[in-house]
Tab-separated table of C-alpha atoms in Angstrom:
chain	number	residue	atom	x	y	z
E	803	MET	CA	-9.902	40.512	116.936
E	804	ARG	CA	-7.703	37.814	115.494
E	805	ARG	CA	-5.077	36.180	117.629
E	806	THR	CA	-1.449	36.263	116.639
E	807	GLU	CA	1.525	34.784	118.439
E	808	PRO	CA	2.767	37.370	120.946
E	809	VAL	CA	5.763	39.451	119.892
E	810	THR	CA	8.693	39.504	122.278
E	811	ASP	CA	11.221	41.132	119.952
E	812	TRP	CA	9.998	43.690	117.431
E	813	GLU	CA	13.403	43.911	115.757
E	814	THR	CA	13.515	40.278	114.626
E	815	ASP	CA	9.943	39.010	114.919
E	816	PHE	CA	7.565	41.869	114.063
E	817	GLU	CA	3.876	41.161	113.457
E	818	VAL	CA	1.801	43.848	111.747
E	819	LEU	CA	-1.445	42.141	112.780
E	820	ASP	CA	-0.519	42.200	116.489
E	821	ALA	CA	-3.455	43.812	118.301
E	822	GLY	CA	-1.276	46.268	120.215
E	823	TYR	CA	0.557	47.303	117.046
E	824	VAL	CA	-2.692	47.819	115.171
E	825	GLU	CA	-4.024	50.074	117.906
E	826	ASP	CA	-0.846	52.024	118.644
E	827	PRO	CA	2.157	51.398	116.375
E	828	PHE	CA	3.773	54.786	116.981
E	829	GLY	CA	5.910	53.925	119.999
E	830	ILE	CA	7.098	50.705	118.348
E	831	TRP	CA	8.202	52.613	115.234
E	832	ASP	CA	10.025	55.202	117.379
E	833	GLU	CA	11.928	52.481	119.224
E	834	LEU	CA	12.787	50.642	115.999
E	835	ARG	CA	13.991	53.806	114.280
E	836	ALA	CA	16.364	54.440	117.165
E	837	SER	CA	17.662	50.881	117.599
E	838	CYS	CA	17.023	48.845	114.444
E	839	PRO	CA	15.475	50.965	111.701
E	840	VAL	CA	14.804	48.014	109.396
E	841	ALA	CA	13.066	45.287	111.396
E	842	THR	CA	12.551	41.759	110.143
E	843	THR	CA	10.310	38.751	110.664
E	844	GLU	CA	9.947	35.179	109.481
E	845	ARG	CA	6.186	35.116	109.970
E	846	ARG	CA	4.419	34.391	106.658
E	847	GLY	CA	7.747	34.234	104.852
E	848	ARG	CA	10.672	36.571	105.395
E	849	ALA	CA	9.779	40.251	105.443
E	850	TRP	CA	11.432	43.544	106.326
E	851	LEU	CA	9.953	46.676	107.860
E	852	PRO	CA	11.857	49.902	107.188
E	853	THR	CA	10.759	52.685	109.548
E	854	ARG	CA	12.916	55.622	108.422
E	855	TYR	CA	11.729	58.110	105.806
E	856	ALA	CA	15.022	57.945	103.913
E	857	ASP	CA	14.954	54.139	103.576
E	858	VAL	CA	11.264	53.915	102.651
E	859	THR	CA	11.512	56.555	99.921
E	860	ALA	CA	14.783	55.150	98.548
E	861	ILE	CA	13.218	51.674	98.232
E	862	ALA	CA	10.086	53.143	96.631
E	863	HIS	CA	12.252	54.761	93.952
E	864	ASP	CA	14.245	51.607	93.175
E	865	THR	CA	11.563	49.749	91.231
E	866	THR	CA	14.116	47.405	89.670
E	867	THR	CA	15.324	45.862	92.918
E	868	PHE	CA	11.941	46.187	94.616
E	869	SER	CA	9.099	44.944	92.435
E	870	SER	CA	5.408	45.702	92.871
E	871	SER	CA	4.431	42.254	91.635
E	872	ASP	CA	3.275	41.363	95.165
E	873	VAL	CA	2.049	44.362	97.157
E	874	ALA	CA	0.097	42.393	99.772
E	875	VAL	CA	1.248	43.154	103.300
E	876	VAL	CA	-0.180	39.827	104.481
E	877	THR	CA	1.466	37.242	102.258
E	878	ILE	CA	-0.919	34.599	101.009
E	879	GLU	CA	0.397	31.112	100.262
E	880	GLN	CA	-1.932	30.173	97.436
E	881	ASP	CA	-2.728	32.574	94.626
E	882	GLU	CA	-6.280	31.780	93.697
E	883	ASP	CA	-6.595	34.868	91.473
E	884	GLU	CA	-4.029	33.785	88.921
E	885	ASP	CA	-6.489	32.348	86.414
E	886	ILE	CA	-8.875	35.271	86.188
E	887	LEU	CA	-6.280	37.980	86.740
E	888	PRO	CA	-3.094	36.973	84.887
E	889	TYR	CA	-1.965	40.621	84.997
E	890	GLY	CA	-2.980	41.261	88.611
E	891	LEU	CA	-4.445	44.670	89.362
E	892	PRO	CA	-2.628	47.050	87.027
E	893	PRO	CA	-0.975	49.449	87.572
E	894	ILE	CA	-0.552	48.917	91.332
E	895	THR	CA	0.716	45.323	91.069
E	896	SER	CA	2.702	46.026	87.892
E	897	ASP	CA	6.206	47.105	87.087
E	898	PRO	CA	7.043	49.050	83.920
E	899	PRO	CA	6.174	48.755	81.078
E	900	LEU	CA	2.667	47.427	81.932
E	901	HIS	CA	2.538	49.864	84.846
E	902	THR	CA	3.313	52.856	82.652
E	903	TRP	CA	0.569	52.569	80.063
E	904	THR	CA	-2.181	51.242	82.332
E	905	ARG	CA	-1.527	54.052	84.785
E	906	ARG	CA	-1.744	56.573	81.987
E	907	LEU	CA	-5.213	55.284	81.113
E	908	LEU	CA	-6.365	55.558	84.723
E	909	LEU	CA	-4.898	58.932	85.721
E	910	PRO	CA	-7.312	61.236	83.816
E	911	TRP	CA	-10.184	59.728	85.816
E	912	PHE	CA	-8.583	61.080	88.972
E	913	SER	CA	-7.110	64.320	87.630
E	914	HIS	CA	-7.554	67.514	89.562
E	915	ARG	CA	-10.107	68.733	87.032
E	916	ARG	CA	-12.131	65.516	87.095
E	917	VAL	CA	-12.049	65.317	90.881
E	918	GLU	CA	-13.478	68.843	91.120
E	919	SER	CA	-16.501	67.558	89.236
E	920	TYR	CA	-17.086	64.931	91.979
E	921	GLU	CA	-17.016	67.502	94.797
E	922	THR	CA	-20.680	68.530	94.727
E	923	LEU	CA	-21.749	64.894	94.822
E	924	THR	CA	-19.390	64.230	97.740
E	925	ARG	CA	-20.819	67.189	99.661
E	926	GLU	CA	-24.364	65.932	99.080
E	927	ILE	CA	-23.448	62.444	100.284
E	928	CYS	CA	-21.914	63.871	103.469
E	929	GLY	CA	-24.921	66.102	104.107
E	930	SER	CA	-27.471	63.342	103.698
E	931	LEU	CA	-25.487	60.978	105.938
E	932	ILE	CA	-25.346	63.553	108.726
E	933	LYS	CA	-29.075	64.199	108.377
E	934	GLU	CA	-29.679	60.521	109.185
E	935	PHE	CA	-28.142	60.692	112.656
E	936	PHE	CA	-28.054	64.391	113.544
E	937	ASP	CA	-31.307	64.472	115.510
E	938	ALA	CA	-30.350	61.395	117.523
E	939	GLY	CA	-27.424	63.384	118.953
E	940	ARG	CA	-25.038	60.448	118.683
E	941	ALA	CA	-23.450	58.470	115.892
E	942	ASP	CA	-20.646	56.151	114.944
E	943	ALA	CA	-18.345	58.482	113.025
E	944	ALA	CA	-16.693	55.495	111.329
E	945	ILE	CA	-19.658	53.300	110.469
E	946	ASP	CA	-22.382	55.899	109.893
E	947	TYR	CA	-20.187	58.448	108.141
E	948	ALA	CA	-16.560	57.807	107.106
E	949	GLN	CA	-17.245	54.302	105.800
E	950	GLN	CA	-20.168	55.482	103.663
E	951	ILE	CA	-18.518	58.300	101.700
E	952	PRO	CA	-15.736	56.987	99.407
E	953	VAL	CA	-17.655	53.874	98.369
E	954	ARG	CA	-20.501	56.015	97.056
E	955	VAL	CA	-18.172	58.275	95.063
E	956	ILE	CA	-16.411	55.246	93.560
E	957	SER	CA	-19.797	53.711	92.727
E	958	HIS	CA	-20.544	56.881	90.777
E	959	ILE	CA	-17.253	56.642	88.861
E	960	LEU	CA	-17.983	52.986	88.033
E	961	ALA	CA	-21.641	53.843	87.326
E	962	VAL	CA	-23.036	51.170	89.622
E	963	PRO	CA	-26.018	51.689	91.927
E	964	ASP	CA	-25.597	53.151	95.419
E	965	GLU	CA	-27.391	50.084	96.753
E	966	MET	CA	-24.201	48.103	96.095
E	967	SER	CA	-22.340	50.190	98.692
E	968	ASP	CA	-22.723	47.810	101.617
E	969	ALA	CA	-21.778	44.811	99.478
E	970	PHE	CA	-18.701	46.644	98.159
E	971	THR	CA	-17.658	47.670	101.655
E	972	GLY	CA	-18.003	44.086	102.896
E	973	TRP	CA	-16.033	42.662	99.993
E	974	VAL	CA	-13.242	45.217	100.256
E	975	ARG	CA	-12.919	44.553	103.996
E	976	ASP	CA	-12.822	40.804	103.313
E	977	SER	CA	-10.130	41.357	100.708
E	978	LEU	CA	-7.862	43.708	102.680
E	979	GLU	CA	-8.729	43.803	106.356
E	980	PHE	CA	-9.215	40.053	106.690
E	981	ALA	CA	-6.581	39.060	104.146
E	982	ASP	CA	-5.067	36.560	106.582
E	983	ASP	CA	-8.325	34.576	106.533
E	984	PRO	CA	-8.202	32.718	103.174
E	985	GLU	CA	-11.939	32.108	103.200
E	986	ARG	CA	-12.886	35.752	103.686
E	987	ARG	CA	-10.228	36.989	101.309
E	988	ARG	CA	-11.462	34.659	98.583
E	989	ARG	CA	-15.055	35.683	99.221
E	990	GLY	CA	-14.155	39.362	98.945
E	991	ASN	CA	-12.088	39.052	95.794
E	992	TYR	CA	-14.606	36.796	94.074
E	993	GLY	CA	-17.478	39.074	95.059
E	994	ILE	CA	-15.775	42.109	93.564
E	995	GLY	CA	-14.420	40.170	90.580
E	996	GLU	CA	-17.672	38.539	89.565
E	997	PHE	CA	-19.682	41.732	89.940
E	998	LEU	CA	-17.263	43.841	87.893
E	999	TRP	CA	-16.797	41.091	85.300
E	1000	SER	CA	-20.542	41.224	84.665
E	1001	LYS	CA	-20.261	45.012	84.309
E	1002	VAL	CA	-17.425	44.665	81.790
E	1003	GLN	CA	-19.581	42.344	79.661
E	1004	GLU	CA	-22.643	44.594	80.085
E	1005	ARG	CA	-20.776	47.747	79.049
E	1006	LYS	CA	-19.585	46.089	75.855
E	1007	GLU	CA	-23.222	46.028	74.765
E	1008	HIS	CA	-24.296	49.237	76.475
E	1009	PRO	CA	-21.386	51.651	76.829
E	1010	GLY	CA	-21.788	54.652	79.106
E	1011	ASP	CA	-19.505	57.461	80.237
E	1012	ASP	CA	-17.974	55.474	83.096
E	1013	LEU	CA	-14.462	54.153	83.716
E	1014	ILE	CA	-15.123	50.604	82.460
E	1015	SER	CA	-16.704	51.842	79.220
E	1016	ASP	CA	-13.764	54.187	78.707
E	1017	LEU	CA	-11.276	51.323	79.166
E	1018	LEU	CA	-13.262	49.181	76.720
E	1019	GLN	CA	-12.867	51.899	74.110
E	1020	SER	CA	-9.184	52.516	74.877
E	1021	ARG	CA	-6.372	51.153	72.737
E	1022	HIS	CA	-2.826	50.148	73.544
E	1023	ASP	CA	-0.463	49.845	70.586
E	1024	GLY	CA	-3.560	50.012	68.398
E	1025	GLU	CA	-5.195	47.012	70.076
E	1026	PRO	CA	-8.153	46.856	72.471
E	1027	LEU	CA	-7.326	45.956	76.068
E	1028	GLU	CA	-7.782	42.368	77.224
E	1029	ASP	CA	-10.857	41.919	79.407
E	1030	SER	CA	-8.697	40.687	82.280
E	1031	ILE	CA	-6.712	43.943	82.265
E	1032	ILE	CA	-9.910	46.003	82.302
E	1033	LEU	CA	-11.259	43.833	85.120
E	1034	GLY	CA	-8.032	44.237	87.103
E	1035	MET	CA	-8.062	48.023	86.711
E	1036	ALA	CA	-11.733	48.283	87.718
E	1037	MET	CA	-11.121	46.016	90.733
E	1038	LEU	CA	-8.159	48.136	91.741
E	1039	THR	CA	-10.248	51.308	91.556
E	1040	LEU	CA	-12.794	49.807	93.917
E	1041	ILE	CA	-10.414	48.044	96.319
E	1042	ALA	CA	-7.951	50.922	96.587
E	1043	GLY	CA	-10.548	53.662	96.706
E	1044	VAL	CA	-12.723	52.498	99.555
E	1045	ASP	CA	-11.254	51.637	102.929
E	1046	THR	CA	-8.089	53.676	102.414
E	1047	THR	CA	-9.933	56.996	102.257
E	1048	TRP	CA	-12.551	55.867	104.761
E	1049	SER	CA	-9.699	55.115	107.182
E	1050	ALA	CA	-8.217	58.586	106.680
E	1051	ILE	CA	-11.587	60.272	107.236
E	1052	GLY	CA	-12.233	58.155	110.324
E	1053	ALA	CA	-8.802	58.757	111.842
E	1054	SER	CA	-9.154	62.513	111.289
E	1055	LEU	CA	-12.578	62.584	112.979
E	1056	TRP	CA	-11.215	60.422	115.808
E	1057	HIS	CA	-8.433	62.999	116.280
E	1058	LEU	CA	-10.923	65.883	116.332
E	1059	ALA	CA	-13.172	63.997	118.770
E	1060	THR	CA	-10.267	63.526	121.167
E	1061	HIS	CA	-8.451	66.885	120.734
E	1062	ASP	CA	-10.824	69.736	121.569
E	1063	ASP	CA	-8.163	72.385	121.004
E	1064	ASP	CA	-7.478	71.292	117.420
E	1065	ARG	CA	-11.193	70.908	116.701
E	1066	ASP	CA	-12.035	74.385	118.010
E	1067	ARG	CA	-9.110	75.895	116.133
E	1068	LEU	CA	-10.163	74.320	112.833
E	1069	VAL	CA	-13.787	75.404	113.320
E	1070	ALA	CA	-12.688	78.972	114.103
E	1071	ASP	CA	-10.239	79.192	111.194
E	1072	PRO	CA	-11.238	77.193	108.116
E	1073	SER	CA	-8.237	78.632	106.241
E	1074	LEU	CA	-6.206	76.012	108.143
E	1075	MET	CA	-8.001	73.239	106.268
E	1076	ALA	CA	-5.432	72.832	103.452
E	1077	THR	CA	-2.495	72.205	105.794
E	1078	ALA	CA	-4.660	70.363	108.347
E	1079	VAL	CA	-5.753	67.792	105.758
E	1080	GLU	CA	-2.109	67.120	104.844
E	1081	GLU	CA	-1.231	66.863	108.528
E	1082	PHE	CA	-3.958	64.291	109.171
E	1083	LEU	CA	-2.675	62.357	106.164
E	1084	ARG	CA	0.839	62.484	107.571
E	1085	ALA	CA	0.038	61.629	111.173
E	1086	TYR	CA	-2.541	58.925	110.442
E	1087	SER	CA	-1.412	57.587	107.058
E	1088	PRO	CA	-3.513	54.486	106.501
E	1089	VAL	CA	-1.670	52.590	103.792
E	1090	THR	CA	1.299	50.223	103.850
E	1091	MET	CA	2.251	48.579	100.546
E	1092	ALA	CA	4.693	45.723	100.071
E	1093	ARG	CA	7.491	45.206	97.571
E	1094	LEU	CA	9.134	41.974	96.450
E	1095	VAL	CA	12.926	41.864	96.450
E	1096	THR	CA	14.078	40.809	92.955
E	1097	THR	CA	17.824	40.428	93.581
E	1098	ASP	CA	19.883	40.066	96.728
E	1099	THR	CA	20.583	43.505	98.140
E	1100	GLU	CA	21.305	45.394	101.330
E	1101	VAL	CA	19.404	48.226	103.000
E	1102	ALA	CA	20.851	49.930	106.080
E	1103	GLY	CA	23.123	46.932	106.602
E	1104	CYS	CA	20.269	44.415	106.352
E	1105	PRO	CA	20.868	41.595	103.862
E	1106	MET	CA	17.701	41.175	101.796
E	1107	ARG	CA	17.387	38.123	99.586
E	1108	ALA	CA	15.468	37.749	96.351
E	1109	GLY	CA	11.951	36.669	97.261
E	1110	ASP	CA	11.833	38.554	100.575
E	1111	LYS	CA	9.024	41.023	101.165
E	1112	VAL	CA	9.539	44.644	102.184
E	1113	LEU	CA	6.642	46.302	103.943
E	1114	MET	CA	6.757	49.925	102.895
E	1115	SER	CA	5.575	51.604	106.045
E	1116	PHE	CA	4.730	55.028	104.692
E	1117	PRO	CA	2.955	55.641	108.024
E	1118	ALA	CA	6.201	55.038	109.948
E	1119	ALA	CA	8.212	57.166	107.499
E	1120	ASN	CA	5.769	60.001	108.103
E	1121	ARG	CA	6.524	59.915	111.844
E	1122	ASP	CA	10.306	60.078	111.383
E	1123	PRO	CA	11.720	62.841	113.618
E	1124	ALA	CA	14.730	63.155	111.297
E	1125	VAL	CA	12.381	64.667	108.706
E	1126	PHE	CA	9.491	66.139	110.695
E	1127	ASP	CA	9.781	68.501	113.673
E	1128	ARG	CA	7.529	67.399	116.538
E	1129	ALA	CA	6.868	64.283	114.454
E	1130	SER	CA	4.588	62.674	117.023
E	1131	GLU	CA	2.334	65.727	117.340
E	1132	VAL	CA	-0.472	66.850	115.072
E	1133	VAL	CA	0.330	70.414	114.009
E	1134	LEU	CA	-2.573	71.771	111.963
E	1135	ASP	CA	-0.549	74.516	110.300
E	1136	ARG	CA	2.586	72.452	109.715
E	1137	ALA	CA	4.471	74.302	106.974
E	1138	ALA	CA	7.115	71.771	105.933
E	1139	ASN	CA	5.333	68.517	105.252
E	1140	ARG	CA	6.785	66.256	102.562
E	1141	HIS	CA	4.671	63.347	103.778
E	1142	VAL	CA	4.438	60.194	101.693
E	1143	ALA	CA	0.964	59.013	102.723
E	1144	PHE	CA	0.272	58.432	99.029
E	1145	GLY	CA	3.584	56.723	98.441
E	1146	SER	CA	6.632	57.987	96.647
E	1147	GLY	CA	7.964	57.568	93.125
E	1148	ILE	CA	6.179	56.094	90.121
E	1149	HIS	CA	3.508	54.306	92.182
E	1150	ARG	CA	2.217	57.500	93.804
E	1151	CYS	CA	-1.431	56.761	94.591
E	1152	ALA	CA	-3.342	57.357	91.355
E	1153	GLY	CA	-6.410	58.373	93.357
E	1154	SER	CA	-4.664	60.843	95.660
E	1155	ASN	CA	-6.544	63.881	94.331
E	1156	LEU	CA	-9.839	62.114	94.930
E	1157	ALA	CA	-8.842	60.955	98.415
E	1158	ARG	CA	-7.676	64.436	99.396
E	1159	MET	CA	-10.908	66.011	98.158
E	1160	GLU	CA	-13.068	63.441	99.947
E	1161	LEU	CA	-11.139	63.881	103.199
E	1162	ARG	CA	-11.374	67.684	103.056
E	1163	VAL	CA	-15.072	67.736	102.158
E	1164	ALA	CA	-15.947	65.097	104.770
E	1165	ILE	CA	-14.272	67.139	107.532
E	1166	GLU	CA	-15.713	70.439	106.274
E	1167	GLU	CA	-19.277	69.157	106.122
E	1168	TRP	CA	-19.001	67.446	109.498
E	1169	LEU	CA	-17.577	70.510	111.271
E	1170	ARG	CA	-20.049	72.859	109.584
E	1171	ARG	CA	-22.969	70.972	111.130
E	1172	ILE	CA	-21.245	69.425	114.150
E	1173	PRO	CA	-18.679	71.919	115.444
E	1174	SER	CA	-18.495	70.168	118.812
E	1175	PHE	CA	-18.436	66.427	119.515
E	1176	HIS	CA	-16.625	63.939	121.696
E	1177	LEU	CA	-16.202	60.209	122.195
E	1178	GLU	CA	-19.104	58.378	123.781
E	1179	PRO	CA	-18.064	57.713	127.390
E	1180	GLU	CA	-17.478	54.074	128.334
E	1181	SER	CA	-17.442	52.874	124.739
E	1182	SER	CA	-14.414	51.770	122.824
E	1183	VAL	CA	-12.890	52.826	119.556
E	1184	THR	CA	-11.709	49.844	117.499
E	1185	TRP	CA	-8.919	49.911	114.917
E	1186	ALA	CA	-8.072	47.701	111.964
E	1187	GLY	CA	-4.577	47.350	110.547
E	1188	GLY	CA	-2.309	45.452	108.197
E	1189	GLN	CA	-2.507	46.834	104.668
E	1190	VAL	CA	-4.750	49.698	105.787
E	1191	ARG	CA	-4.893	51.157	109.297
E	1192	GLY	CA	-7.897	53.083	110.517
E	1193	PRO	CA	-10.700	53.172	113.072
E	1194	ARG	CA	-13.592	50.808	112.442
E	1195	SER	CA	-15.865	52.149	115.186
E	1196	ILE	CA	-15.875	55.661	116.701
E	1197	PRO	CA	-18.978	56.160	118.870
E	1198	VAL	CA	-19.433	59.911	119.385
E	1199	VAL	CA	-21.832	62.260	121.142
E	1200	LEU	CA	-22.786	65.328	119.124
E	1201	ARG	CA	-23.203	68.230	121.474
R	1099	MET	CA	11.676	84.654	93.160
R	1100	ARG	CA	11.264	82.277	90.247
R	1101	LEU	CA	10.123	78.647	90.539
R	1102	ARG	CA	11.254	75.693	88.510
R	1103	ILE	CA	9.868	72.129	88.449
R	1104	ASP	CA	11.967	69.143	87.492
R	1105	PRO	CA	9.587	67.111	85.293
R	1106	GLU	CA	11.665	63.956	85.845
R	1107	ARG	CA	11.127	64.155	89.595
R	1108	CYS	CA	7.469	65.241	89.604
R	1109	GLN	CA	5.195	62.224	90.213
R	1110	GLY	CA	1.910	64.086	90.268
R	1111	HIS	CA	1.302	64.329	94.009
R	1112	ALA	CA	-0.281	67.740	93.248
R	1113	ARG	CA	0.665	69.046	96.674
R	1114	CYS	CA	1.948	72.286	95.113
R	1115	PHE	CA	-1.279	72.853	93.231
R	1116	ALA	CA	-3.405	72.084	96.302
R	1117	LEU	CA	-1.492	74.636	98.397
R	1118	ALA	CA	-0.842	77.346	95.782
R	1119	PRO	CA	-3.160	76.877	92.787
R	1120	ASP	CA	-2.279	80.295	91.389
R	1121	LEU	CA	1.417	79.421	91.039
R	1122	PHE	CA	1.176	76.030	89.340
R	1123	ASP	CA	-0.598	74.335	86.461
R	1124	ILE	CA	-1.378	70.650	86.415
R	1125	ASP	CA	-2.308	68.385	83.535
R	1126	ASP	CA	-4.696	65.428	83.370
R	1127	TYR	CA	-1.856	63.026	84.198
R	1128	GLY	CA	-0.821	64.922	87.314
R	1129	GLN	CA	2.271	66.542	85.870
R	1130	SER	CA	2.821	69.945	87.469
R	1131	SER	CA	4.389	72.933	85.778
R	1132	VAL	CA	4.984	76.487	86.927
R	1133	HIS	CA	2.240	78.925	86.036
R	1134	SER	CA	3.204	81.441	83.350
R	1135	ASP	CA	6.996	81.743	83.543
R	1136	GLY	CA	7.407	80.755	87.183
R	1137	VAL	CA	7.837	84.286	88.474
R	1138	VAL	CA	6.276	84.558	91.935
R	1139	PRO	CA	4.536	87.793	92.894
R	1140	ALA	CA	6.172	89.330	95.974
R	1141	ASP	CA	3.075	88.739	98.093
R	1142	ARG	CA	3.002	85.030	97.157
R	1143	GLU	CA	6.534	84.102	98.127
R	1144	ASP	CA	5.348	82.452	101.350
R	1145	ALA	CA	2.932	80.294	99.360
R	1146	ALA	CA	5.755	79.364	97.003
R	1147	ARG	CA	7.960	78.318	99.932
R	1148	LEU	CA	5.085	76.283	101.363
R	1149	ALA	CA	4.708	74.440	98.050
R	1150	ILE	CA	8.437	73.723	97.899
R	1151	ALA	CA	8.474	72.391	101.478
R	1152	ASN	CA	5.567	70.055	100.773
R	1153	CYS	CA	6.768	68.341	97.611
R	1154	PRO	CA	7.493	64.701	98.518
R	1155	GLU	CA	9.701	64.309	95.450
R	1156	PHE	CA	11.863	67.422	95.990
R	1157	ALA	CA	10.852	68.452	92.457
R	1158	ILE	CA	10.397	72.198	93.006
R	1159	GLU	CA	13.222	74.637	93.378
R	1160	ALA	CA	13.342	78.394	93.842
R	1161	LEU	CA	15.776	80.537	91.942
R	1162	GLU	CA	16.149	83.670	94.052
R	1163	ASP	CA	16.787	86.814	92.025
């Protein structure tokens, strides 16, 4: 665990990498919402942390004042990617108009129809992972299971071998989870960038029916896409599709390992799965995205200056008691649930259908074979946070 | 009950389709629309209300007859 300067005042000096916040941010959000709903900090530049649903969604919809040109929660001083990625990772780091047309090229790859065609593969992946540890009677639900699923599905979409999974996982963690370590971040981004750049060049000669080949054949205003745009979109697909969904799967399994009543209820009544999946997404939303303030403005009385960062805590918004009854409880059959785990407005997660399918299938396949399990006594669950919050180790006994 | 979707508000979360696939259609870009003419069978009104209460963009509305 990295060390950060201790926080004595969350209202004026918040630190999203603080170990206590990473492990249990919920009480801090509740206190902030009641006393100072938009917190601020000067650590790594000036940043703001809105915690109310109304503020987070209003900012997400105002894409003129709040740009996506820098979505990193952990602000990096130097921008070593500028040369190879002049357009960033479209559409997530883009504002309209670049955002609009690049997103339109990406969306069909994650449409409901397309995602259905990945479901059988996802089920097979889950089944074969469980087979590996089932007989041992114990497993790490994060490392042996959750972490392994989305990366393999994304590898399929990018048509790269399964054997790259561990390398991808390592690079994505370097890029996101260890973003405050310039060395690791650079290693992660270069690893992903160089690998996918070679695939872009390879697919020019040998096109297939994968995402990169499709982008190479796509046209915008009658012109082929620049290689750097294709690279950025492929990198985004990998970076955004791996530890986000793995974190959601892990957090859901952690909940079921620690709440026997919910686990038994879900096993007994699989018709709860549709609302339960949304409830896990609400209660344990993994992703926080940043926005860059483009012009001086004010939110809830807080004076934001051009150049400030806003950390869009969708996870905090989803725990807002002004919007959700019993906001701090997991209610498997919650009927009213306008959660924004996948964001809000034009940047709604392009891969949300895929993430939702993977989360549902991962829980279904686990519970079908392992209807009863609990945390390994005397061992500790570890959490990662920052851009993406989720458990990194969940030792469990399968009983 | 008849449902209506505001296409300007819909951002393709697909929550309505996930919860009530018989009441909504969805295109390859995520845009939802009401199935057939939006008329909800009497025995599916609860599902329709569930879909409305789960739309993060407040894009679905019910026109009660």
